[in-house]
Amino acid sequence: MLSVICAINARSDSRSTRLVQCASHWIATAGPADRLAPERPICKEATRIRQRPNCRGFLATARKNTIDPEKVAMASVIPRNAAASSTRQQTLTISAVLIALLFFYAVAFPKGGIKAAGIPLTIGYVFTTILVGLALLRAQRLSIPLDRLLAFAPCLLLGVWSAFVLASNGSESLGFTMAYFVSVLYLPFFGMLFFSALVLDEHHALVEKTFVWAVRFIIGYGIFLFFYRQVTGSWIEIPYLTVNVDDIGKLDDKYINRGGIFKLISTYNNGNIFGVCMAILGPLYIRLENKRYLQWAFYAAMFLTLSRTVWIAAILIILARSISQGIRPLALIYLTGGLLLVGGVIVGLLSFLGRDMSFIFDSNLGGRLYLFNVLNDVRIFPVERIAPLPEIVYLGVLLFFGIPGLLLFVAHLLGPSFLLMAEGVRVLSPTRASACLQGLLIYAIIAWADAAFSFIPVMMIFWMIAGMGFWYAHRQAFPVGSVREAAR
C-alpha cells in the first residue's frame, strides 16, 4: 500500500512521506460524503491528493477493502537510524530478539519464579528491569514526554503518603507491603517512563506482534489446561515457567474450585487474576487480532474463568467493540444472538453446578458486602495496621490509607485515562489508543468487585497497556490524538 501511494505521488522522499500520511488520514476521516474538515492542518494536502483521478481510485479501493489506516500511518514512519552501520544493525537485531523474548515471558509466564520467606519473586518482574536496561542502552537520548511524567506524578505522591502511613501504623505482612509499593511505584515507573517512551519508540512493531502471540498462547494453553484438569484430575506444572516453584502441587488451594469444576487459570494460576488481566488487555488484543476464531477463543477463555466479575468485563469489551465499529443491523443481530447464547450457556452451567440465578445477582456481593462497613468510620488519617487489600480495592485503600490515600489512589488509577482523553483519545473509537483506554476504564469499573490489585501481574499489565495507549496517541496519523504529530 505504501509503495502504491508513493508511486502515484512521488516528488521527493519527504513529500511522498507526507502524502502517505495525508492519504491515510483521508481514509480514516472521510465520511459518507467524502468531506474533510478544512481546518485540519494537513487537509489541504489531502484534498489535492484525492483530486487526482488515479489516487481517488486507489483510495476508494482502499476504503472498499477496509485497509487499516493505522497500519498505513505506521508504515509511513521512516526509521531514524536508516543510515546506521552494519555493526549497529546487528546490535539492534540482538536487542530486538532479547526484548521480544523478555516481553513474551513477562506476559505469558507471569508466575514463574521462586518464593523467599513467602514473598514471590517472579522472573517476569525481574525481566522488566532488564527491559529498562536494554532501553537505556539503545536510547540515543533520554527524553520522557510530559504526559508520561504527569501520569506518574500521582503514583509518586501515593507512594510518599503510603510510606508515611506505613511508618506510623506498621504492616501485618511484609510480602504485601513489598507487592503494594512495587504496584504503585515501580510498575508505573517502568510502564510510563521506560516501556512507553523508550521501548516502544524503538520496537513498536515487534512489541505489537509479540503481544498478540503472547495472548494467543495464554488463551490456547488456558483452554487446553481447563479441559485437561477436568478430564485427568491433575495439572500440568512446569517450575520457573507456568508455576512458582513453591506452588507445585498447591494449585487446587488457590480458590479455583466451582462446585467440582475448576476455573480456567492458564499460566496465571488463578481464574480471577487471569480474567482481570484479560479485561485490561482484551480490547487492544481484539483490535490487533485479525482472526475471528481467535477473538471468539478469547471470549471463551474469559467465560471459562467462571467469575461473575470477568463475565461483566467480557460483556463490556463486546459492547465497546461493537459501538466503536458502528453497530450495523446485521452486527446488532449477531451481538444480540451471541449475548442470548452466552446467557443460555450460563444458565445451563449454573444448573449443572446446582445453583440458580441468585449466584449472579448475589445480594451479599459474594461475601464482600461487609467491606462497606468501612464507610461507617471514615478517617482522614487511618489507624489500622496495613494488611492485604480486599477485593473491593477502593474500600481497602480507604480503610488502610485514609481519605488522602483514597484520593491519591483514584488519581493514580484514573490519571492515564483522563490524560489520554485530554489529548483527544475517544473512549468509543476504532483505534488502538481507544482500545487501550477502554482496557484501563474497564479495570477501574471491575475494581469495585474484584481488583486483584496487588497480585502478580495485574498492575504490570495495566501499566504496559497504559504506556502503549500514550504511544499510540502520539505516534499514529489517525483521527485520535494529535494530527499535528502526523504532519511532522
Short mmCIF file of C-alpha atoms in Angstrom, two decimals:
data_model
loop_
_atom_site.label_atom_id
_atom_site.label_comp_id
_atom_site.label_asym_id
_atom_site.label_seq_id
_atom_site.Cartn_x
_atom_site.Cartn_y
_atom_site.Cartn_z
CA MET A 1 0.00 0.00 0.00
CA LEU A 2 2.80 2.37 0.90
CA SER A 3 4.63 1.74 -2.38
CA VAL A 4 1.48 2.34 -4.45
CA ILE A 5 0.78 5.73 -2.91
CA CYS A 6 4.41 6.79 -3.17
CA ALA A 7 4.49 5.71 -6.82
CA ILE A 8 1.46 7.84 -7.52
CA ASN A 9 2.62 10.94 -5.72
CA ALA A 10 6.41 10.76 -5.51
CA ARG A 11 8.20 14.07 -5.95
CA SER A 12 10.75 13.62 -3.18
CA ASP A 13 11.16 11.31 -0.21
CA SER A 14 9.91 13.86 2.29
CA ARG A 15 6.94 14.79 0.09
CA SER A 16 5.95 11.19 -0.53
CA THR A 17 6.05 10.50 3.18
CA ARG A 18 3.81 13.49 3.82
CA LEU A 19 1.41 12.39 1.10
CA VAL A 20 1.21 8.91 2.58
CA GLN A 21 0.26 10.40 5.93
CA CYS A 22 -2.33 12.65 4.33
CA ALA A 23 -3.79 9.79 2.31
CA SER A 24 -4.07 7.57 5.36
CA HIS A 25 -5.69 10.47 7.23
CA TRP A 26 -8.19 10.81 4.37
CA ILE A 27 -9.05 7.11 4.55
CA ALA A 28 -9.66 7.38 8.28
CA THR A 29 -11.67 10.61 8.36
CA ALA A 30 -13.66 10.84 5.13
CA GLY A 31 -17.33 10.47 5.91
CA PRO A 32 -20.16 9.25 3.73
CA ALA A 33 -20.00 12.45 1.66
CA ASP A 34 -16.21 12.19 1.38
CA ARG A 35 -15.65 15.55 3.05
CA LEU A 36 -12.63 16.65 5.03
CA ALA A 37 -12.56 19.26 7.76
CA PRO A 38 -10.85 22.30 6.20
CA GLU A 39 -9.42 23.49 9.49
CA ARG A 40 -7.15 20.47 9.98
CA PRO A 41 -3.53 21.29 9.17
CA ILE A 42 -2.94 18.55 6.59
CA CYS A 43 -6.33 18.56 4.89
CA LYS A 44 -5.33 20.86 2.03
CA GLU A 45 -2.61 18.42 1.06
CA ALA A 46 -5.02 15.52 1.41
CA THR A 47 -7.59 17.36 -0.72
CA ARG A 48 -5.03 17.76 -3.53
CA ILE A 49 -4.29 14.04 -3.26
CA ARG A 50 -7.89 12.95 -3.65
CA GLN A 51 -8.45 15.30 -6.59
CA ARG A 52 -6.09 13.20 -8.73
CA PRO A 53 -8.09 10.59 -10.67
CA ASN A 54 -5.64 7.76 -10.13
CA CYS A 55 -5.29 8.50 -6.42
CA ARG A 56 -9.07 8.76 -5.97
CA GLY A 57 -9.42 5.32 -7.45
CA PHE A 58 -6.78 3.91 -5.15
CA LEU A 59 -8.26 5.46 -2.04
CA ALA A 60 -11.74 4.24 -2.97
CA THR A 61 -10.35 0.74 -3.36
CA ALA A 62 -8.58 1.07 -0.01
CA ARG A 63 -11.79 2.06 1.74
CA LYS A 64 -13.74 -0.71 -0.01
CA ASN A 65 -11.22 -3.31 1.10
CA THR A 66 -11.21 -1.88 4.65
CA ILE A 67 -7.46 -1.31 4.74
CA ASP A 68 -6.44 -0.37 8.24
CA PRO A 69 -5.36 3.30 8.06
CA GLU A 70 -3.38 2.93 11.28
CA LYS A 71 -1.09 0.46 9.52
CA VAL A 72 -0.61 2.91 6.64
CA ALA A 73 0.35 5.66 9.04
CA MET A 74 2.73 3.39 10.92
CA ALA A 75 4.31 2.26 7.66
CA SER A 76 4.95 5.85 6.65
CA VAL A 77 7.35 6.46 9.54
CA ILE A 78 10.93 6.49 8.23
CA PRO A 79 13.41 4.83 10.64
CA ARG A 80 15.58 7.40 12.39
CA ASN A 81 18.69 5.27 12.04
CA ALA A 82 18.33 4.33 8.36
CA ALA A 83 21.99 5.09 7.74
CA ALA A 84 23.30 3.09 10.68
CA SER A 85 26.35 0.94 10.26
CA SER A 86 26.17 -2.83 9.83
CA THR A 87 27.52 -3.29 13.36
CA ARG A 88 24.76 -1.12 14.80
CA GLN A 89 22.13 -3.00 12.76
CA GLN A 90 23.44 -6.31 14.14
CA THR A 91 23.29 -4.92 17.67
CA LEU A 92 19.74 -3.76 17.02
CA THR A 93 18.76 -7.26 15.92
CA ILE A 94 20.16 -8.86 19.07
CA SER A 95 18.49 -6.20 21.20
CA ALA A 96 15.17 -6.74 19.41
CA VAL A 97 15.29 -10.50 19.95
CA LEU A 98 16.05 -10.05 23.64
CA ILE A 99 13.25 -7.53 24.07
CA ALA A 100 10.78 -9.85 22.30
CA LEU A 101 11.75 -12.82 24.47
CA LEU A 102 11.65 -10.84 27.72
CA PHE A 103 8.33 -9.22 26.87
CA PHE A 104 6.79 -12.54 25.81
CA TYR A 105 7.93 -14.22 29.03
CA ALA A 106 6.62 -11.40 31.22
CA VAL A 107 3.12 -11.62 29.67
CA ALA A 108 2.88 -15.37 29.01
CA PHE A 109 4.60 -16.75 32.14
CA PRO A 110 3.97 -14.21 34.91
CA LYS A 111 4.04 -16.70 37.79
CA GLY A 112 7.34 -18.42 37.06
CA GLY A 113 9.87 -17.85 39.84
CA ILE A 114 10.59 -18.66 43.46
CA LYS A 115 9.45 -17.57 46.92
CA ALA A 116 11.70 -16.15 49.59
CA ALA A 117 10.19 -16.09 53.09
CA GLY A 118 6.77 -16.44 51.48
CA ILE A 119 7.35 -13.48 49.12
CA PRO A 120 7.02 -14.40 45.42
CA LEU A 121 9.99 -13.33 43.31
CA THR A 122 8.88 -13.78 39.71
CA ILE A 123 11.19 -13.94 36.73
CA GLY A 124 8.81 -11.80 34.67
CA TYR A 125 9.16 -8.83 37.03
CA VAL A 126 12.94 -9.25 37.00
CA PHE A 127 12.80 -9.16 33.22
CA THR A 128 11.12 -5.75 33.33
CA THR A 129 14.30 -4.35 34.89
CA ILE A 130 16.33 -5.92 32.07
CA LEU A 131 13.97 -4.32 29.55
CA VAL A 132 14.68 -0.97 31.20
CA GLY A 133 18.42 -1.59 30.90
CA LEU A 134 18.17 -2.54 27.22
CA ALA A 135 16.04 0.53 26.52
CA LEU A 136 18.59 2.79 28.19
CA LEU A 137 21.44 1.22 26.23
CA ARG A 138 19.58 1.68 22.94
CA ALA A 139 18.30 5.20 23.63
CA GLN A 140 20.21 7.95 21.85
CA ARG A 141 18.78 10.47 24.28
CA LEU A 142 16.66 10.18 27.39
CA SER A 143 13.51 12.12 26.58
CA ILE A 144 10.35 11.48 28.59
CA PRO A 145 7.19 13.21 27.25
CA LEU A 146 5.38 15.49 29.67
CA ASP A 147 2.15 13.47 29.70
CA ARG A 148 4.00 10.37 30.95
CA LEU A 149 5.53 12.43 33.74
CA LEU A 150 2.09 13.78 34.66
CA ALA A 151 0.70 10.23 34.74
CA PHE A 152 3.49 9.15 37.06
CA ALA A 153 3.15 12.13 39.43
CA PRO A 154 0.07 10.80 41.37
CA CYS A 155 1.85 7.45 41.75
CA LEU A 156 4.81 9.15 43.35
CA LEU A 157 2.57 11.15 45.70
CA LEU A 158 0.65 7.99 46.61
CA GLY A 159 3.92 6.21 47.35
CA VAL A 160 5.07 9.02 49.63
CA TRP A 161 1.76 9.10 51.54
CA SER A 162 1.70 5.30 51.81
CA ALA A 163 5.25 5.29 53.20
CA PHE A 164 4.22 7.88 55.80
CA VAL A 165 1.21 5.76 56.86
CA LEU A 166 3.38 2.64 56.95
CA ALA A 167 5.91 4.34 59.21
CA SER A 168 3.12 5.43 61.55
CA ASN A 169 0.91 2.32 61.70
CA GLY A 170 3.13 -0.54 60.61
CA SER A 171 2.17 -3.54 58.48
CA GLU A 172 0.88 -7.04 59.13
CA SER A 173 2.52 -8.54 56.03
CA LEU A 174 5.97 -7.80 54.64
CA GLY A 175 5.09 -9.61 51.41
CA PHE A 176 2.01 -7.49 50.79
CA THR A 177 3.86 -4.29 51.67
CA MET A 178 6.52 -5.05 49.08
CA ALA A 179 3.90 -6.01 46.47
CA TYR A 180 1.96 -2.81 47.17
CA PHE A 181 4.90 -0.46 46.70
CA VAL A 182 6.01 -2.35 43.57
CA SER A 183 2.48 -1.84 42.20
CA VAL A 184 2.17 1.88 42.98
CA LEU A 185 5.76 2.99 42.32
CA TYR A 186 7.96 0.66 40.31
CA LEU A 187 5.46 -0.61 37.74
CA PRO A 188 4.14 2.89 36.84
CA PHE A 189 7.78 4.00 36.63
CA PHE A 190 8.51 1.11 34.27
CA GLY A 191 5.36 1.46 32.15
CA MET A 192 5.24 5.23 31.79
CA LEU A 193 8.85 6.34 31.76
CA PHE A 194 10.62 3.46 30.03
CA PHE A 195 8.32 0.99 28.30
CA SER A 196 6.15 3.67 26.69
CA ALA A 197 8.77 6.31 25.95
CA LEU A 198 11.81 4.15 25.09
CA VAL A 199 10.99 0.52 24.30
CA LEU A 200 8.02 1.30 22.06
CA ASP A 201 9.85 4.10 20.25
CA GLU A 202 12.47 1.62 19.06
CA HIS A 203 10.47 -1.60 18.69
CA HIS A 204 6.76 -0.81 18.45
CA ALA A 205 6.03 -3.29 15.64
CA LEU A 206 7.94 -6.06 17.39
CA VAL A 207 6.17 -5.40 20.71
CA GLU A 208 2.77 -5.49 18.98
CA LYS A 209 3.47 -8.81 17.30
CA THR A 210 4.93 -10.32 20.48
CA PHE A 211 1.93 -9.07 22.45
CA VAL A 212 -0.54 -10.77 20.10
CA TRP A 213 1.34 -14.08 20.15
CA ALA A 214 1.70 -13.99 23.94
CA VAL A 215 -2.06 -13.53 24.39
CA ARG A 216 -2.77 -16.25 21.84
CA PHE A 217 -0.56 -18.59 23.83
CA ILE A 218 -2.12 -17.95 27.23
CA ILE A 219 -5.62 -18.30 25.76
CA GLY A 220 -4.84 -21.53 23.91
CA TYR A 221 -2.91 -23.02 26.81
CA GLY A 222 -5.59 -21.93 29.27
CA ILE A 223 -8.43 -23.60 27.33
CA PHE A 224 -6.36 -26.77 26.91
CA LEU A 225 -5.44 -26.84 30.61
CA PHE A 226 -9.07 -26.24 31.64
CA PHE A 227 -10.28 -29.40 29.89
CA TYR A 228 -7.14 -31.34 30.80
CA ARG A 229 -7.82 -30.73 34.51
CA GLN A 230 -11.47 -31.75 34.28
CA VAL A 231 -10.60 -34.99 32.43
CA THR A 232 -7.40 -36.13 34.18
CA GLY A 233 -7.85 -34.58 37.62
CA SER A 234 -4.31 -33.15 37.59
CA TRP A 235 -2.48 -30.02 36.45
CA ILE A 236 0.47 -29.51 34.14
CA GLU A 237 3.07 -27.78 36.30
CA ILE A 238 6.37 -26.59 34.85
CA PRO A 239 8.54 -24.92 37.54
CA TYR A 240 10.01 -21.49 36.73
CA LEU A 241 7.67 -21.30 33.75
CA THR A 242 3.96 -21.98 34.35
CA VAL A 243 4.12 -22.07 38.17
CA ASN A 244 6.20 -20.77 41.02
CA VAL A 245 8.46 -23.49 42.39
CA ASP A 246 6.85 -23.13 45.81
CA ASP A 247 3.32 -23.61 44.37
CA ILE A 248 3.91 -27.02 42.78
CA GLY A 249 1.13 -29.33 43.93
CA LYS A 250 -0.80 -26.45 45.52
CA LEU A 251 -2.86 -25.07 42.62
CA ASP A 252 -6.06 -26.60 43.96
CA ASP A 253 -5.70 -24.39 47.05
CA LYS A 254 -6.00 -21.12 45.09
CA TYR A 255 -9.81 -20.77 45.29
CA ILE A 256 -10.39 -22.04 41.76
CA ASN A 257 -12.90 -24.81 42.50
CA ARG A 258 -16.50 -24.03 41.49
CA GLY A 259 -18.61 -26.96 42.65
CA GLY A 260 -16.21 -29.56 41.33
CA ILE A 261 -15.35 -27.65 38.14
CA PHE A 262 -12.01 -25.89 38.22
CA LYS A 263 -11.70 -22.42 36.72
CA LEU A 264 -9.60 -21.62 33.69
CA ILE A 265 -6.30 -20.36 35.10
CA SER A 266 -3.80 -20.70 32.20
CA THR A 267 -0.31 -19.71 33.37
CA TYR A 268 -1.76 -17.14 35.79
CA ASN A 269 -2.62 -19.86 38.37
CA ASN A 270 -5.88 -18.15 39.38
CA GLY A 271 -9.07 -17.65 37.39
CA ASN A 272 -9.86 -14.17 38.74
CA ILE A 273 -6.33 -12.87 38.19
CA PHE A 274 -6.34 -14.25 34.64
CA GLY A 275 -9.75 -12.72 33.95
CA VAL A 276 -8.84 -9.31 35.34
CA CYS A 277 -5.69 -9.20 33.21
CA MET A 278 -7.70 -10.21 30.13
CA ALA A 279 -10.15 -7.41 30.90
CA ILE A 280 -7.29 -4.90 30.76
CA LEU A 281 -5.51 -6.13 27.65
CA GLY A 282 -8.59 -7.58 25.93
CA PRO A 283 -9.76 -4.51 23.96
CA LEU A 284 -6.29 -4.00 22.46
CA TYR A 285 -5.88 -7.69 21.68
CA ILE A 286 -9.27 -7.82 19.93
CA ARG A 287 -8.27 -4.69 17.99
CA LEU A 288 -4.99 -6.25 16.84
CA GLU A 289 -6.21 -9.82 16.34
CA ASN A 290 -7.30 -10.31 12.70
CA LYS A 291 -8.55 -13.88 13.07
CA ARG A 292 -12.19 -14.06 14.10
CA TYR A 293 -11.99 -17.55 15.62
CA LEU A 294 -9.16 -16.42 17.91
CA GLN A 295 -11.27 -13.49 19.04
CA TRP A 296 -14.03 -15.92 19.99
CA ALA A 297 -11.46 -18.11 21.75
CA PHE A 298 -10.54 -15.07 23.84
CA TYR A 299 -14.17 -14.59 24.93
CA ALA A 300 -14.49 -18.32 25.60
CA ALA A 301 -11.44 -18.19 27.87
CA MET A 302 -12.97 -15.32 29.84
CA PHE A 303 -16.22 -17.25 30.19
CA LEU A 304 -14.41 -20.37 31.45
CA THR A 305 -12.95 -18.41 34.37
CA LEU A 306 -16.40 -18.94 35.95
CA SER A 307 -16.12 -15.49 37.51
CA ARG A 308 -19.06 -13.07 37.52
CA THR A 309 -16.71 -10.09 37.52
CA VAL A 310 -14.88 -11.39 34.47
CA TRP A 311 -18.18 -12.08 32.69
CA ILE A 312 -19.18 -8.45 33.22
CA ALA A 313 -15.81 -7.34 31.85
CA ALA A 314 -16.27 -9.54 28.77
CA ILE A 315 -19.68 -8.01 28.10
CA LEU A 316 -18.20 -4.51 28.44
CA ILE A 317 -15.46 -5.40 25.94
CA ILE A 318 -18.03 -6.73 23.46
CA LEU A 319 -20.25 -3.65 23.80
CA ALA A 320 -17.33 -1.22 23.49
CA ARG A 321 -16.04 -3.07 20.43
CA SER A 322 -19.47 -3.10 18.78
CA ILE A 323 -20.17 0.58 19.41
CA SER A 324 -16.65 1.58 18.30
CA GLN A 325 -17.05 -0.25 15.00
CA GLY A 326 -20.52 1.13 14.43
CA ILE A 327 -23.47 -1.15 15.10
CA ARG A 328 -24.90 -2.21 11.73
CA PRO A 329 -28.24 -4.09 11.62
CA LEU A 330 -26.60 -7.45 10.87
CA ALA A 331 -23.94 -6.90 13.53
CA LEU A 332 -26.70 -6.00 16.01
CA ILE A 333 -28.43 -9.29 15.28
CA TYR A 334 -25.17 -11.19 15.79
CA LEU A 335 -24.49 -9.31 19.03
CA THR A 336 -27.97 -9.96 20.42
CA GLY A 337 -27.84 -13.60 19.43
CA GLY A 338 -24.38 -14.01 20.93
CA LEU A 339 -25.43 -12.47 24.24
CA LEU A 340 -28.53 -14.67 24.38
CA LEU A 341 -26.39 -17.72 23.63
CA VAL A 342 -23.93 -16.80 26.38
CA GLY A 343 -26.84 -16.23 28.77
CA GLY A 344 -28.26 -19.66 27.95
CA VAL A 345 -24.89 -21.32 28.49
CA ILE A 346 -24.51 -19.56 31.85
CA VAL A 347 -27.97 -20.69 32.99
CA GLY A 348 -27.18 -24.27 31.91
CA LEU A 349 -23.83 -24.20 33.69
CA LEU A 350 -25.40 -22.87 36.88
CA SER A 351 -27.99 -25.63 36.74
CA PHE A 352 -25.20 -28.20 36.34
CA LEU A 353 -23.44 -26.74 39.39
CA GLY A 354 -26.65 -26.90 41.40
CA ARG A 355 -27.06 -23.12 41.54
CA ASP A 356 -29.62 -20.62 40.29
CA MET A 357 -29.51 -17.02 39.06
CA SER A 358 -29.06 -15.79 42.62
CA PHE A 359 -25.41 -16.82 42.19
CA ILE A 360 -25.02 -13.98 39.67
CA PHE A 361 -27.31 -11.46 41.36
CA ASP A 362 -25.92 -12.10 44.81
CA SER A 363 -27.20 -9.54 47.31
CA ASN A 364 -24.20 -10.31 49.50
CA LEU A 365 -21.80 -9.48 46.64
CA GLY A 366 -20.04 -12.81 47.03
CA GLY A 367 -19.28 -12.20 50.69
CA ARG A 368 -17.95 -8.69 50.07
CA LEU A 369 -20.87 -6.69 51.43
CA TYR A 370 -19.27 -6.37 54.86
CA LEU A 371 -16.48 -4.26 53.34
CA PHE A 372 -18.89 -1.33 53.06
CA ASN A 373 -18.83 -1.09 56.87
CA VAL A 374 -15.65 0.90 56.30
CA LEU A 375 -17.90 3.83 55.32
CA ASN A 376 -19.26 3.96 58.87
CA ASP A 377 -15.90 5.14 60.23
CA VAL A 378 -14.18 7.21 57.57
CA ARG A 379 -10.94 8.79 58.75
CA ILE A 380 -8.55 11.33 57.29
CA PHE A 381 -5.62 9.57 58.89
CA PRO A 382 -6.04 5.81 59.34
CA VAL A 383 -5.24 3.87 62.49
CA GLU A 384 -5.33 0.31 61.15
CA ARG A 385 -2.15 -1.65 60.53
CA ILE A 386 -1.66 -2.12 56.80
CA ALA A 387 -2.89 -5.53 55.62
CA PRO A 388 -3.56 -7.11 52.20
CA LEU A 389 -6.17 -5.12 50.29
CA PRO A 390 -9.59 -6.81 49.89
CA GLU A 391 -11.35 -7.46 46.57
CA ILE A 392 -13.04 -4.03 46.54
CA VAL A 393 -9.76 -2.19 46.45
CA TYR A 394 -11.18 1.32 46.88
CA LEU A 395 -12.67 0.44 50.28
CA GLY A 396 -9.46 -1.28 51.31
CA VAL A 397 -7.40 1.79 50.46
CA LEU A 398 -9.86 3.98 52.40
CA LEU A 399 -9.51 1.70 55.43
CA PHE A 400 -5.71 1.45 55.48
CA PHE A 401 -4.64 4.79 53.95
CA GLY A 402 -7.48 7.18 54.79
CA ILE A 403 -9.23 9.78 52.67
CA PRO A 404 -5.99 11.31 51.28
CA GLY A 405 -4.81 7.84 50.31
CA LEU A 406 -8.09 7.07 48.51
CA LEU A 407 -7.99 10.35 46.57
CA LEU A 408 -4.39 9.74 45.51
CA PHE A 409 -5.18 6.11 44.64
CA VAL A 410 -8.06 7.13 42.37
CA ALA A 411 -5.85 9.79 40.77
CA HIS A 412 -3.07 7.28 40.14
CA LEU A 413 -5.50 4.71 38.69
CA LEU A 414 -7.56 7.08 36.51
CA GLY A 415 -4.80 9.56 35.71
CA PRO A 416 -3.66 7.81 32.49
CA SER A 417 -7.28 7.58 31.27
CA PHE A 418 -8.01 11.28 31.88
CA LEU A 419 -4.75 12.33 30.23
CA LEU A 420 -5.48 10.20 27.16
CA MET A 421 -8.96 11.72 26.88
CA ALA A 422 -7.48 15.19 27.34
CA GLU A 423 -5.21 14.50 24.37
CA GLY A 424 -8.19 13.70 22.16
CA VAL A 425 -8.49 9.93 22.54
CA ARG A 426 -12.17 9.00 22.47
CA VAL A 427 -13.40 6.08 24.53
CA LEU A 428 -15.55 4.59 21.76
CA SER A 429 -13.42 4.89 18.65
CA PRO A 430 -11.93 2.13 16.42
CA THR A 431 -8.31 2.90 17.22
CA ARG A 432 -5.54 1.25 19.15
CA ALA A 433 -5.27 4.18 21.56
CA SER A 434 -9.00 3.94 22.29
CA ALA A 435 -8.69 0.19 22.84
CA CYS A 436 -6.01 0.81 25.48
CA LEU A 437 -8.21 3.45 27.11
CA GLN A 438 -11.13 1.01 27.21
CA GLY A 439 -8.99 -1.58 29.00
CA LEU A 440 -7.93 0.93 31.65
CA LEU A 441 -11.50 2.10 32.28
CA ILE A 442 -12.91 -1.43 32.40
CA TYR A 443 -10.40 -2.29 35.11
CA ALA A 444 -11.39 0.82 37.09
CA ILE A 445 -15.01 -0.38 36.91
CA ILE A 446 -14.50 -4.03 37.85
CA ALA A 447 -12.18 -2.95 40.69
CA TRP A 448 -15.43 -2.31 42.58
CA ALA A 449 -15.91 -6.10 42.61
CA ASP A 450 -12.52 -7.79 42.28
CA ALA A 451 -9.42 -5.73 41.57
CA ALA A 452 -6.68 -8.28 42.40
CA PHE A 453 -4.62 -5.12 42.75
CA SER A 454 -1.53 -6.43 44.50
CA PHE A 455 -1.45 -9.80 42.73
CA ILE A 456 1.12 -10.53 40.02
CA PRO A 457 0.88 -9.49 37.16
CA VAL A 458 -2.23 -7.28 37.24
CA MET A 459 -0.52 -3.91 37.62
CA MET A 460 2.27 -4.84 35.22
CA ILE A 461 -0.36 -5.48 32.53
CA PHE A 462 -2.21 -2.29 33.49
CA TRP A 463 0.80 -0.01 33.14
CA MET A 464 2.04 -1.70 29.97
CA ILE A 465 -1.35 -1.09 28.33
CA ALA A 466 -1.34 2.50 29.64
CA GLY A 467 2.10 3.03 28.14
CA MET A 468 1.00 1.62 24.79
CA GLY A 469 -2.04 3.89 24.85
CA PHE A 470 0.11 7.01 25.22
CA TRP A 471 2.46 5.83 22.49
CA TYR A 472 -0.39 5.20 20.04
CA ALA A 473 -1.98 8.56 20.80
CA HIS A 474 1.25 10.36 19.93
CA ARG A 475 2.68 8.40 17.03
CA GLN A 476 -0.14 7.45 14.69
CA ALA A 477 -1.60 9.67 11.97
CA PHE A 478 -5.16 8.78 12.88
CA PRO A 479 -8.18 10.87 13.92
CA VAL A 480 -7.31 10.37 17.56
CA GLY A 481 -4.64 12.23 19.42
CA SER A 482 -2.58 14.93 17.74
CA VAL A 483 -2.99 15.24 13.96
CA ARG A 484 -0.04 17.64 14.00
CA GLU A 485 2.17 14.73 15.06
CA ALA A 486 1.37 13.01 11.77
CA ALA A 487 2.22 16.09 9.75
CA ARG A 488 5.75 16.39 11.12
#
